[in-house]
Short mmCIF file of C-alpha atoms in Angstrom, two decimals:
data_model
loop_
_atom_site.label_atom_id
_atom_site.label_comp_id
_atom_site.label_asym_id
_atom_site.label_seq_id
_atom_site.Cartn_x
_atom_site.Cartn_y
_atom_site.Cartn_z
CA MET A 960 -6.97 -27.93 3.64
CA PRO A 961 -3.82 -26.68 1.98
CA ASN A 962 -0.41 -27.37 3.43
CA TYR A 963 2.34 -24.88 4.11
CA LEU A 964 6.04 -25.55 4.51
CA MET A 965 7.66 -23.52 7.28
CA THR A 966 11.39 -23.52 6.69
CA VAL A 967 13.75 -22.52 9.47
CA VAL A 968 16.35 -20.30 7.80
CA GLU A 969 19.56 -20.77 9.74
CA PRO A 970 22.63 -18.57 9.24
CA SER A 971 25.64 -20.60 8.05
CA THR A 972 28.24 -18.30 9.56
CA GLY A 973 28.42 -15.76 12.33
CA PRO A 974 28.58 -16.02 16.09
CA GLY A 975 27.30 -19.22 17.62
CA LEU A 976 24.71 -19.39 20.35
CA ALA A 977 25.54 -18.40 23.91
CA PRO A 978 25.60 -21.20 26.50
CA GLY A 979 22.08 -22.16 27.44
CA GLN A 980 20.59 -20.35 24.46
CA LEU A 981 20.09 -23.49 22.38
CA GLU A 982 18.32 -25.23 25.26
CA GLN A 983 15.96 -22.28 25.61
CA ILE A 984 15.24 -22.26 21.86
CA MET A 985 14.57 -26.01 21.83
CA LYS A 986 12.18 -25.57 24.73
CA ASP A 987 10.35 -22.67 23.04
CA VAL A 988 10.09 -24.47 19.70
CA ASP A 989 8.80 -27.55 21.48
CA VAL A 990 6.00 -25.51 23.01
CA VAL A 991 4.93 -24.23 19.56
CA HIS A 992 5.12 -27.73 18.07
CA ARG A 993 3.01 -29.16 20.87
CA GLU A 994 0.41 -26.46 20.30
CA MET A 995 0.42 -27.28 16.58
CA HIS A 996 -0.32 -30.89 17.52
CA ASP A 997 -3.08 -29.86 19.88
CA ALA A 998 -4.62 -27.60 17.23
CA GLY A 999 -4.67 -30.56 14.86
CA ILE A 1000 -2.70 -28.76 12.14
CA TRP A 1001 0.66 -30.53 12.48
CA VAL A 1002 1.59 -32.71 9.50
CA PHE A 1003 5.31 -33.38 9.73
CA GLY A 1004 8.58 -31.70 10.64
CA GLY A 1005 11.84 -31.72 12.50
CA GLY A 1006 15.34 -30.33 12.86
CA LEU A 1007 18.11 -31.23 10.41
CA HIS A 1008 21.79 -32.09 10.89
CA PRO A 1009 24.17 -29.40 9.51
CA PRO A 1010 24.59 -29.04 5.71
CA ALA A 1011 28.01 -30.72 5.88
CA THR A 1012 26.17 -34.01 6.51
CA ALA A 1013 24.26 -33.68 3.23
CA THR A 1014 24.84 -35.72 0.07
CA THR A 1015 23.62 -34.35 -3.25
CA LEU A 1016 22.65 -36.52 -6.22
CA ARG A 1017 22.99 -34.85 -9.64
CA PRO A 1018 21.61 -36.49 -12.79
CA ARG A 1019 24.16 -36.47 -15.62
CA ASP A 1020 23.82 -38.16 -19.02
CA GLY A 1021 21.38 -40.73 -17.74
CA ASP A 1022 23.58 -41.48 -14.76
CA VAL A 1023 23.58 -39.92 -11.31
CA LEU A 1024 26.58 -38.25 -9.76
CA VAL A 1025 26.97 -38.55 -6.00
CA VAL A 1026 28.40 -35.37 -4.49
CA ASP A 1027 29.45 -34.76 -0.92
CA GLY A 1028 27.78 -31.65 0.50
CA PRO A 1029 24.60 -29.57 0.17
CA PHE A 1030 22.99 -28.45 -3.14
CA ALA A 1031 24.20 -24.92 -2.59
CA GLU A 1032 26.63 -23.30 -0.23
CA GLY A 1033 25.03 -20.15 1.02
CA LYS A 1034 24.95 -17.60 3.77
CA GLU A 1035 21.93 -19.49 5.05
CA HIS A 1036 20.72 -23.06 5.02
CA VAL A 1037 17.63 -25.04 5.94
CA GLY A 1038 17.92 -25.78 9.63
CA GLY A 1039 14.64 -27.64 9.91
CA PHE A 1040 11.06 -27.42 8.85
CA SER A 1041 7.45 -28.00 9.77
CA VAL A 1042 4.57 -28.80 7.47
CA ILE A 1043 1.22 -27.53 8.73
CA ASP A 1044 -2.30 -27.86 7.43
CA VAL A 1045 -4.25 -24.61 7.81
CA PRO A 1046 -6.95 -22.91 5.72
CA ASP A 1047 -5.13 -19.80 4.50
CA LEU A 1048 -1.98 -17.71 4.51
CA ASP A 1049 -3.04 -15.60 7.50
CA ALA A 1050 -3.31 -18.73 9.63
CA ALA A 1051 0.04 -19.99 8.33
CA LEU A 1052 1.69 -16.63 9.02
CA ALA A 1053 0.30 -16.56 12.55
CA TRP A 1054 2.01 -19.91 13.29
CA GLY A 1055 5.12 -18.82 11.40
CA ARG A 1056 5.35 -15.71 13.56
CA ARG A 1057 5.36 -17.87 16.67
CA LEU A 1058 8.04 -20.13 15.23
CA ALA A 1059 10.20 -17.13 14.30
CA LEU A 1060 10.00 -15.83 17.87
CA ALA A 1061 10.76 -19.29 19.28
CA THR A 1062 13.70 -20.08 16.96
CA THR A 1063 14.93 -16.43 16.98
CA ILE A 1064 15.74 -16.79 13.25
CA PRO A 1065 13.76 -16.25 10.02
CA ILE A 1066 10.96 -18.60 8.98
CA GLU A 1067 10.00 -18.92 5.31
CA VAL A 1068 6.34 -19.81 4.73
CA ARG A 1069 5.56 -21.42 1.38
CA PRO A 1070 2.42 -23.07 0.06
CA PHE A 1071 2.32 -26.60 -1.31
CA TYR A 1072 0.48 -27.22 -4.56
CA ASP A 1073 -3.10 -27.96 -3.74
CA THR A 1074 -3.56 -31.48 -5.14
CA SER A 1075 -7.23 -31.76 -4.15
CA ALA A 1076 -8.47 -29.20 -6.68
CA MET B 379 -33.05 7.59 -21.65
CA PRO B 380 -29.81 8.93 -23.10
CA ALA B 381 -26.93 6.46 -23.29
CA PRO B 382 -24.80 7.04 -20.22
CA ASP B 383 -21.10 7.47 -20.41
CA VAL B 384 -19.86 3.88 -20.07
CA GLU B 385 -16.43 5.26 -19.24
CA ARG B 386 -17.84 7.12 -16.23
CA VAL B 387 -19.72 4.03 -15.04
CA PHE B 388 -16.50 2.08 -15.48
CA ARG B 389 -14.48 4.50 -13.31
CA GLU B 390 -17.15 4.53 -10.63
CA HIS B 391 -18.10 0.88 -10.53
CA TYR B 392 -15.25 -1.24 -11.86
CA GLY B 393 -13.70 -1.82 -8.42
CA ARG B 394 -17.04 -2.61 -6.86
CA ALA B 395 -17.92 -5.11 -9.59
CA VAL B 396 -14.53 -6.83 -9.42
CA ALA B 397 -14.82 -7.04 -5.64
CA VAL B 398 -18.21 -8.76 -5.82
CA LEU B 399 -17.04 -11.15 -8.53
CA VAL B 400 -13.87 -12.09 -6.64
CA ARG B 401 -16.06 -13.17 -3.76
CA LEU B 402 -18.38 -15.14 -6.04
CA LEU B 403 -15.64 -16.75 -8.16
CA GLY B 404 -12.85 -17.01 -5.62
CA ASP B 405 -10.37 -15.92 -8.28
CA ILE B 406 -9.13 -12.46 -9.21
CA ASP B 407 -8.29 -13.18 -12.86
CA ALA B 408 -11.66 -14.78 -13.51
CA ALA B 409 -13.37 -11.81 -11.82
CA GLU B 410 -11.49 -9.24 -13.91
CA GLU B 411 -12.25 -11.13 -17.08
CA ALA B 412 -15.97 -11.38 -16.31
CA VAL B 413 -16.26 -7.70 -15.40
CA GLN B 414 -14.36 -6.62 -18.50
CA GLU B 415 -16.67 -8.72 -20.66
CA ALA B 416 -19.68 -7.12 -18.99
CA PHE B 417 -18.35 -3.62 -19.77
CA LEU B 418 -17.66 -4.64 -23.37
CA THR B 419 -21.28 -5.74 -23.64
CA ALA B 420 -22.34 -2.40 -22.15
CA VAL B 421 -20.31 -0.50 -24.73
CA ARG B 422 -22.12 -2.45 -27.49
CA ARG B 423 -25.62 -2.31 -26.10
CA TRP B 424 -26.19 0.81 -24.06
CA PRO B 425 -25.87 3.30 -26.93
CA THR B 426 -28.72 1.59 -28.82
CA ASP B 427 -30.79 -0.06 -26.05
CA GLY B 428 -30.36 2.73 -23.55
CA ALA B 429 -28.88 2.38 -20.10
CA PRO B 430 -30.37 -0.03 -17.57
CA PRO B 431 -32.00 1.59 -14.51
CA SER B 432 -29.08 0.53 -12.34
CA PRO B 433 -25.89 0.46 -14.43
CA ALA B 434 -23.78 -0.84 -11.52
CA GLY B 435 -26.18 -3.70 -10.73
CA TRP B 436 -26.44 -4.52 -14.44
CA ILE B 437 -22.66 -4.81 -14.71
CA VAL B 438 -22.42 -7.17 -11.72
CA THR B 439 -25.31 -9.35 -12.92
CA THR B 440 -23.98 -9.48 -16.47
CA ALA B 441 -20.47 -10.30 -15.24
CA ARG B 442 -21.85 -13.07 -13.07
CA ASN B 443 -23.82 -14.53 -15.97
CA ARG B 444 -20.76 -14.33 -18.23
CA ALA B 445 -18.74 -16.17 -15.60
CA ILE B 446 -21.39 -18.92 -15.43
CA ASP B 447 -21.44 -19.21 -19.25
CA ARG B 448 -17.70 -19.50 -19.32
CA LEU B 449 -17.66 -22.20 -16.65
CA ARG B 450 -20.33 -24.13 -18.58
CA ARG B 451 -18.13 -24.08 -21.66
CA GLU B 452 -14.92 -24.98 -19.90
CA SER B 453 -16.31 -27.43 -17.40
CA THR B 454 -13.57 -29.19 -15.53
CA ARG B 455 -14.32 -30.73 -12.18
CA ALA B 456 -13.03 -27.75 -10.22
CA ASP B 457 -14.97 -25.37 -12.45
CA ARG B 458 -18.18 -27.33 -11.96
CA SER B 459 -17.97 -27.01 -8.21
CA ARG B 460 -17.26 -23.32 -8.64
CA LYS B 461 -20.26 -22.99 -10.92
CA ALA B 462 -22.45 -24.68 -8.36
CA ALA B 463 -21.23 -22.17 -5.79
CA LEU B 464 -21.98 -19.34 -8.19
CA LEU B 465 -25.51 -20.51 -8.84
CA ARG B 466 -26.10 -20.89 -5.13
CA ALA B 467 -24.85 -17.37 -4.56
CA ASP B 468 -28.29 -15.81 -4.49
CA ASP B 469 -26.91 -12.99 -2.37
CA ALA B 470 -25.37 -11.74 -5.59
CA PRO B 471 -26.57 -8.18 -5.76
CA GLN B 472 -29.12 -7.70 -8.50
CA GLU B 473 -29.97 -4.04 -8.22
CA GLY B 474 -28.24 -1.02 -6.90
CA GLY B 475 -24.78 -2.35 -6.29
CA SER B 476 -23.25 -4.55 -3.67
CA VAL B 477 -22.42 -5.35 -0.13
CA PRO B 478 -19.85 -2.68 0.70
CA ASP B 479 -17.71 -5.25 2.48
CA ASP B 480 -16.58 -6.71 -0.82
CA ARG B 481 -14.55 -3.65 -1.72
CA LEU B 482 -13.14 -3.56 1.77
CA ARG B 483 -12.16 -7.23 1.48
CA LEU B 484 -10.52 -6.51 -1.85
CA ILE B 485 -8.53 -3.57 -0.47
CA PHE B 486 -7.21 -5.66 2.40
CA THR B 487 -6.28 -8.48 0.03
CA CYS B 488 -4.49 -6.08 -2.35
CA CYS B 489 -2.59 -4.53 0.57
CA HIS B 490 -1.75 -7.81 2.30
CA PRO B 491 1.63 -7.58 4.08
CA ALA B 492 2.81 -10.76 2.33
CA LEU B 493 2.92 -8.70 -0.90
CA SER B 494 5.62 -6.13 -1.62
CA THR B 495 4.61 -2.48 -1.39
CA ALA B 496 5.09 -2.11 -5.15
CA ALA B 497 2.74 -5.05 -5.74
CA GLN B 498 0.21 -3.67 -3.23
CA VAL B 499 0.12 -0.33 -5.02
CA ALA B 500 -0.16 -1.91 -8.46
CA LEU B 501 -2.96 -4.29 -7.44
CA THR B 502 -4.92 -1.55 -5.67
CA LEU B 503 -4.79 0.78 -8.68
CA ARG B 504 -5.55 -2.02 -11.12
CA LEU B 505 -8.35 -3.79 -9.28
CA LEU B 506 -10.01 -1.03 -7.26
CA GLY B 507 -9.12 1.93 -9.42
CA GLY B 508 -9.73 0.17 -12.72
CA LEU B 509 -6.54 1.62 -14.20
CA THR B 510 -5.12 -0.38 -17.08
CA THR B 511 -1.75 -2.05 -16.70
CA ALA B 512 -0.35 0.55 -19.12
CA GLU B 513 -1.71 3.39 -16.98
CA VAL B 514 -0.28 1.96 -13.76
CA ALA B 515 3.07 1.43 -15.51
CA ALA B 516 3.12 4.98 -16.85
CA ALA B 517 2.23 6.43 -13.46
CA PHE B 518 5.17 4.73 -11.80
CA LEU B 519 7.56 5.16 -14.73
CA VAL B 520 7.98 1.41 -15.13
CA PRO B 521 7.95 -0.34 -18.52
CA GLU B 522 4.57 -1.93 -19.19
CA PRO B 523 5.90 -5.53 -19.37
CA THR B 524 7.53 -5.05 -15.96
CA MET B 525 4.26 -3.85 -14.48
CA ALA B 526 2.32 -6.65 -16.18
CA GLN B 527 4.70 -9.19 -14.70
CA ARG B 528 4.44 -7.58 -11.26
CA LEU B 529 0.64 -7.90 -11.40
CA VAL B 530 0.72 -11.49 -12.68
CA ARG B 531 3.15 -12.52 -9.93
CA ALA B 532 1.14 -10.83 -7.20
CA LYS B 533 -2.08 -12.46 -8.33
CA ALA B 534 -0.35 -15.85 -8.64
CA LYS B 535 0.90 -15.51 -5.08
CA ILE B 536 -2.55 -14.56 -3.79
CA ARG B 537 -3.96 -17.65 -5.47
CA ALA B 538 -1.21 -20.16 -4.59
CA ALA B 539 -0.54 -19.01 -1.04
CA ARG B 540 -4.25 -18.44 -0.39
CA VAL B 541 -4.15 -14.86 0.77
CA PRO B 542 -7.58 -14.70 2.39
CA TYR B 543 -10.36 -12.51 0.99
CA ARG B 544 -11.68 -10.93 4.15
CA VAL B 545 -11.59 -7.91 6.38
CA PRO B 546 -9.02 -8.51 9.16
CA THR B 547 -10.16 -9.24 12.68
CA GLU B 548 -10.24 -6.41 15.18
CA ALA B 549 -6.91 -7.57 16.65
CA GLU B 550 -5.20 -7.47 13.26
CA LEU B 551 -6.93 -4.34 12.01
CA PRO B 552 -4.57 -1.60 13.26
CA ASP B 553 -1.54 -3.16 11.52
CA ARG B 554 -3.41 -4.10 8.39
CA LEU B 555 -5.13 -0.72 8.11
CA ARG B 556 -1.78 1.01 8.40
CA ALA B 557 -0.64 -0.86 5.28
CA VAL B 558 -3.80 0.12 3.37
CA LEU B 559 -3.47 3.79 4.30
CA ALA B 560 0.22 3.74 3.40
CA VAL B 561 -0.61 2.44 -0.09
CA VAL B 562 -3.24 5.13 -0.67
CA TYR B 563 -0.94 7.89 0.61
CA LEU B 564 1.92 6.55 -1.51
CA VAL B 565 -0.28 6.81 -4.61
CA PHE B 566 -1.13 10.38 -3.61
CA THR B 567 2.43 11.53 -2.90
CA GLU B 568 3.66 9.89 -6.10
CA GLY B 569 1.09 11.97 -7.97
CA HIS B 570 1.84 15.06 -5.93
CA SER B 571 5.62 14.97 -6.11
CA ALA B 572 5.53 15.86 -9.82
CA SER B 573 9.09 14.56 -9.92
CA SER B 574 9.06 13.60 -13.55
CA GLY B 575 6.98 11.93 -16.20
CA ASP B 576 3.65 12.81 -17.68
CA ARG B 577 2.01 15.53 -15.60
CA VAL B 578 -1.52 14.52 -16.59
CA VAL B 579 -1.13 10.89 -15.54
CA ARG B 580 0.32 12.07 -12.26
CA GLU B 581 -2.60 14.36 -11.50
CA ASP B 582 -4.79 11.35 -12.22
CA LEU B 583 -2.91 9.54 -9.46
CA CYS B 584 -3.83 12.23 -6.92
CA ALA B 585 -7.45 12.02 -8.01
CA GLU B 586 -7.37 8.24 -7.75
CA ALA B 587 -5.83 8.35 -4.27
CA ILE B 588 -8.52 10.78 -3.11
CA ARG B 589 -11.19 8.56 -4.64
CA LEU B 590 -9.77 5.58 -2.71
CA GLY B 591 -9.56 7.74 0.42
CA ARG B 592 -13.22 8.68 0.07
CA LEU B 593 -14.14 5.04 -0.44
CA LEU B 594 -12.26 4.00 2.70
CA ALA B 595 -13.86 6.82 4.69
CA GLU B 596 -17.26 5.66 3.51
CA LEU B 597 -16.54 2.00 4.32
CA MET B 598 -14.79 2.63 7.66
CA PRO B 599 -16.46 5.72 9.10
CA ASP B 600 -15.29 4.88 12.63
CA GLU B 601 -11.55 4.89 11.90
CA PRO B 602 -10.23 8.40 12.62
CA GLU B 603 -6.97 7.78 10.76
CA VAL B 604 -8.97 7.02 7.60
CA SER B 605 -10.67 10.43 7.88
CA GLY B 606 -7.31 11.95 8.76
CA LEU B 607 -5.70 10.63 5.60
CA LEU B 608 -8.59 11.85 3.45
CA ALA B 609 -8.39 15.30 5.08
CA LEU B 610 -4.63 15.44 4.57
CA MET B 611 -4.99 14.61 0.87
CA LEU B 612 -7.85 17.08 0.31
CA LEU B 613 -6.02 19.94 2.03
CA THR B 614 -2.81 19.20 0.12
CA GLU B 615 -4.66 18.86 -3.17
CA ALA B 616 -6.34 22.23 -2.53
CA ARG B 617 -2.98 23.95 -2.88
CA ARG B 618 -2.09 22.34 -6.17
CA PRO B 619 -3.10 25.29 -8.41
CA ALA B 620 -0.69 27.54 -6.50
CA ARG B 621 2.08 25.01 -6.05
CA VAL B 622 3.70 25.21 -9.46
CA GLY B 623 4.70 28.46 -11.14
CA PRO B 624 4.20 29.43 -14.80
CA SER B 625 7.44 27.76 -15.92
CA GLY B 626 6.81 24.57 -13.92
CA GLU B 627 8.93 25.62 -10.95
CA LEU B 628 7.97 24.76 -7.40
CA VAL B 629 6.38 27.58 -5.39
CA LEU B 630 6.92 27.33 -1.63
CA LEU B 631 3.96 27.48 0.71
CA ALA B 632 5.01 30.94 1.96
CA ASP B 633 5.13 32.33 -1.59
CA GLN B 634 1.96 30.74 -2.94
CA ASP B 635 -0.91 32.87 -4.25
CA ARG B 636 -3.51 31.78 -1.73
CA ALA B 637 -6.34 33.10 -3.88
CA ARG B 638 -5.66 30.15 -6.14
CA TRP B 639 -6.25 27.58 -3.42
CA ASP B 640 -9.34 25.43 -3.86
CA ARG B 641 -11.72 26.72 -1.18
CA ALA B 642 -14.20 23.84 -1.48
CA LEU B 643 -11.50 21.22 -0.86
CA ILE B 644 -10.15 23.25 2.07
CA ALA B 645 -13.60 23.52 3.64
CA GLU B 646 -14.16 19.77 3.27
CA GLY B 647 -10.73 18.95 4.67
CA GLN B 648 -11.12 21.32 7.61
CA THR B 649 -14.50 19.84 8.49
CA LEU B 650 -12.94 16.36 8.51
CA VAL B 651 -10.07 17.58 10.71
CA ARG B 652 -12.52 19.07 13.22
CA GLU B 653 -14.49 15.80 13.32
CA CYS B 654 -11.25 13.87 13.92
CA LEU B 655 -10.15 16.17 16.73
CA ARG B 656 -13.45 15.65 18.50
CA ARG B 657 -12.81 11.89 18.62
CA ASN B 658 -9.53 12.49 20.41
CA GLN B 659 -7.70 9.45 19.04
CA PRO B 660 -4.85 11.25 17.30
CA GLY B 661 -2.68 9.46 14.77
CA PRO B 662 -0.02 10.53 12.26
CA TYR B 663 -2.41 11.27 9.37
CA GLN B 664 -4.81 13.26 11.53
CA ILE B 665 -2.01 15.36 12.98
CA GLN B 666 -0.48 16.03 9.57
CA ALA B 667 -3.94 16.98 8.32
CA ALA B 668 -4.33 19.33 11.28
CA ILE B 669 -0.99 20.99 10.47
CA THR B 670 -2.06 21.45 6.86
CA ALA B 671 -5.40 22.82 8.09
CA VAL B 672 -3.63 25.47 10.18
CA HIS B 673 -1.78 26.64 7.06
CA SER B 674 -5.00 26.59 5.05
CA ALA B 675 -6.71 28.79 7.63
CA ALA B 676 -4.13 31.59 7.26
CA ALA B 677 -5.14 34.33 4.80
CA THR B 678 -1.47 35.16 4.23
CA ALA B 679 1.76 33.37 5.13
CA ALA B 680 2.36 36.03 7.80
CA ASP B 681 -0.96 35.14 9.45
CA THR B 682 0.10 31.52 10.05
CA ASP B 683 -0.43 30.37 13.63
CA TRP B 684 3.09 28.93 13.97
CA ARG B 685 2.69 28.23 17.68
CA GLN B 686 -0.16 25.89 16.82
CA VAL B 687 1.99 24.30 14.10
CA VAL B 688 4.83 23.70 16.58
CA ALA B 689 2.39 22.20 19.09
CA LEU B 690 1.08 19.81 16.43
CA TYR B 691 4.61 18.82 15.40
CA ASP B 692 5.30 18.08 19.07
CA GLN B 693 2.31 15.72 18.97
CA LEU B 694 3.49 14.17 15.72
CA MET B 695 6.96 13.58 17.22
CA ALA B 696 5.24 11.79 20.10
CA VAL B 697 3.25 9.35 17.93
CA ALA B 698 5.50 9.02 14.86
CA PRO B 699 8.99 10.37 15.52
CA SER B 700 11.30 10.64 12.52
CA PRO B 701 14.16 12.92 11.42
CA VAL B 702 11.94 14.37 8.66
CA VAL B 703 9.25 15.31 11.19
CA ALA B 704 11.92 16.79 13.47
CA LEU B 705 13.19 18.86 10.53
CA HIS B 706 9.73 20.25 9.80
CA ARG B 707 9.30 20.98 13.47
CA ALA B 708 12.58 22.92 13.44
CA VAL B 709 11.28 25.02 10.53
CA ALA B 710 8.17 25.88 12.56
CA VAL B 711 10.24 26.66 15.66
CA ALA B 712 12.34 29.04 13.55
CA GLU B 713 9.15 30.94 12.70
CA VAL B 714 8.20 31.26 16.37
CA ASP B 715 11.58 31.75 18.08
CA GLY B 716 13.76 32.90 15.20
CA PRO B 717 16.19 31.21 12.78
CA ALA B 718 18.90 30.71 15.45
CA ALA B 719 16.53 28.51 17.50
CA GLY B 720 15.68 26.52 14.37
CA LEU B 721 19.33 26.15 13.47
CA ALA B 722 20.16 24.71 16.88
CA LEU B 723 17.54 21.99 16.35
CA VAL B 724 18.60 21.21 12.79
CA ALA B 725 22.26 20.84 13.73
CA ASP B 726 21.57 17.62 15.67
CA LEU B 727 19.56 15.88 12.96
CA ASP B 728 20.82 12.81 11.19
CA LEU B 729 19.25 12.68 7.73
CA PRO B 730 21.85 11.43 5.29
CA ARG B 731 21.36 11.67 1.51
CA HIS B 732 18.25 13.83 1.85
CA HIS B 733 18.31 17.25 0.19
CA LEU B 734 15.73 18.65 2.60
CA LEU B 735 18.16 18.94 5.52
CA PRO B 736 20.83 21.05 3.76
CA ALA B 737 18.05 23.03 2.04
CA VAL B 738 16.50 23.99 5.39
CA LEU B 739 19.95 24.62 6.84
CA ALA B 740 20.76 26.91 3.91
CA ASP B 741 17.59 28.91 4.40
CA LEU B 742 18.18 29.36 8.14
CA LEU B 743 21.81 30.42 7.54
CA ARG B 744 20.65 32.88 4.87
CA ARG B 745 18.19 34.45 7.31
CA LEU B 746 20.99 34.73 9.88
CA GLY B 747 23.10 36.61 7.30
CA ARG B 748 25.65 33.79 7.05
CA ALA B 749 25.75 33.85 3.22
CA GLU B 750 28.97 31.91 2.75
CA GLU B 751 27.77 28.95 4.82
CA ALA B 752 24.34 29.20 3.21
CA ARG B 753 25.91 28.92 -0.25
CA ALA B 754 27.78 25.75 0.77
CA ALA B 755 24.56 24.25 2.17
CA TYR B 756 22.67 25.05 -1.06
CA ASP B 757 25.44 23.29 -3.00
CA GLU B 758 25.07 20.26 -0.81
CA ALA B 759 21.29 20.28 -1.25
CA LEU B 760 21.66 20.67 -5.03
CA ALA B 761 23.91 17.64 -5.16
CA LEU B 762 21.26 15.56 -3.36
CA ALA B 763 18.02 16.87 -4.92
CA GLY B 764 16.48 14.28 -7.23
CA ASN B 765 13.92 16.13 -9.29
CA ALA B 766 14.21 19.06 -11.66
CA ALA B 767 11.68 21.32 -9.92
CA ASP B 768 13.52 21.02 -6.59
CA ARG B 769 16.88 21.72 -8.24
CA ALA B 770 15.55 24.75 -10.11
CA PHE B 771 14.16 26.11 -6.86
CA LEU B 772 17.44 25.60 -4.96
CA ARG B 773 19.49 27.18 -7.77
CA GLY B 774 17.22 30.23 -7.68
CA ARG B 775 17.64 30.59 -3.93
CA ARG B 776 21.38 30.20 -4.16
CA ALA B 777 21.61 32.83 -6.91
CA ARG B 778 19.66 35.31 -4.80
CA LEU B 779 22.34 35.14 -2.09
CA GLY B 780 24.37 37.34 -4.43
#
């Protein structure tokens, strides 16, 4: 079955979460993740530390430059992701919808290349 | 047997053939290619050999055989498994067309919510309508390379993201059907708006939308909104001959020569509206169709049953409230209770950057004898009106204020 990457699109600026809100989100996301496991579609995933913890490696003239920070500073960044294994986009979107409601922020659904074909 | 008009067979059966082949091949590009090859063969053979007994079945069978030939030539591993699937597909229709579900599957794939509306419209016209990329581009006033790229991208997404080729489940159907109906109505209104561009191509768009509407009504006879949309399009199309004056200017409903309305289309639309009403599951398209039917039933503008129109707009506001609907309702109220009553309703509306609001306001003020304010409202409407016909109409009205 093909895999889909579900990226959690986190805003980089703006008001933070209210007290208790993060705990609720973690709980809700956990429920969805557990159901993904139970449905046998879960491949891999997790939450990421903030972009400031990133290190970017840029190839330059045969060498590689080590740069402190993410590959792009944007209004949004990847907050985490899940990889799921489902038969088609409708199935992926159905799970993505649940993740969007649980995380309260956008979820980008993107297909992996199908290497089996 | 005389050689049939391949062009006519193409218009009638292209979408059906592509739909069957997409199911058999699992790929839109391969399906289009196979069907186009089959039609090319038809163009070569039918004039001399005569037409086959079932042109539609012949096209599907020929396309399927062409696809198998092609896969034999280009056999990679993936192709071989596809070929095996093709050869197993003994449900491939041989005579007399196809399983109707294929076209329904194709419509739902073309109008999948993961595709942009522009892509949905382009795919639907291209794959189900059989319009060429150039025709779709011309209809939407987009350069052909832009439209070609839009189609390529949409098909690539369908393939890569695996947009499924199936009719949605009952739970998904209301949402998904809404998207399909919106695409068909958008094609129709684009053709009907006559905003600019080639008039002929645009009339083709109306015809194509009605053809798609008829197809949907045939494939989903139990969906009242499908019938409602078809009725709305038929009743609107019926007025077309009276809608534009000799110099291309817009003629308002009240001023139209009703003798020029298409009686056959009106009768068909009204029958559909009556059937919808009996089912008692009203939706926005059915109600709009019913409103149009009330107008169609009036021998003259003065005979219009405006109370009925207001009642229907009340219903429409209940199921699909919007400032535009509220504006139309205010116009109807003005006919029943006078322009002052209409004006009171219009005053509260928030419809920025839309010429319709100041245009209606201007008309109500004119009827109340408030010429100075009416003139200012016409000016505002003129500044906002996008297309030439609308502007010409507004200028004429403003000039008549004296």
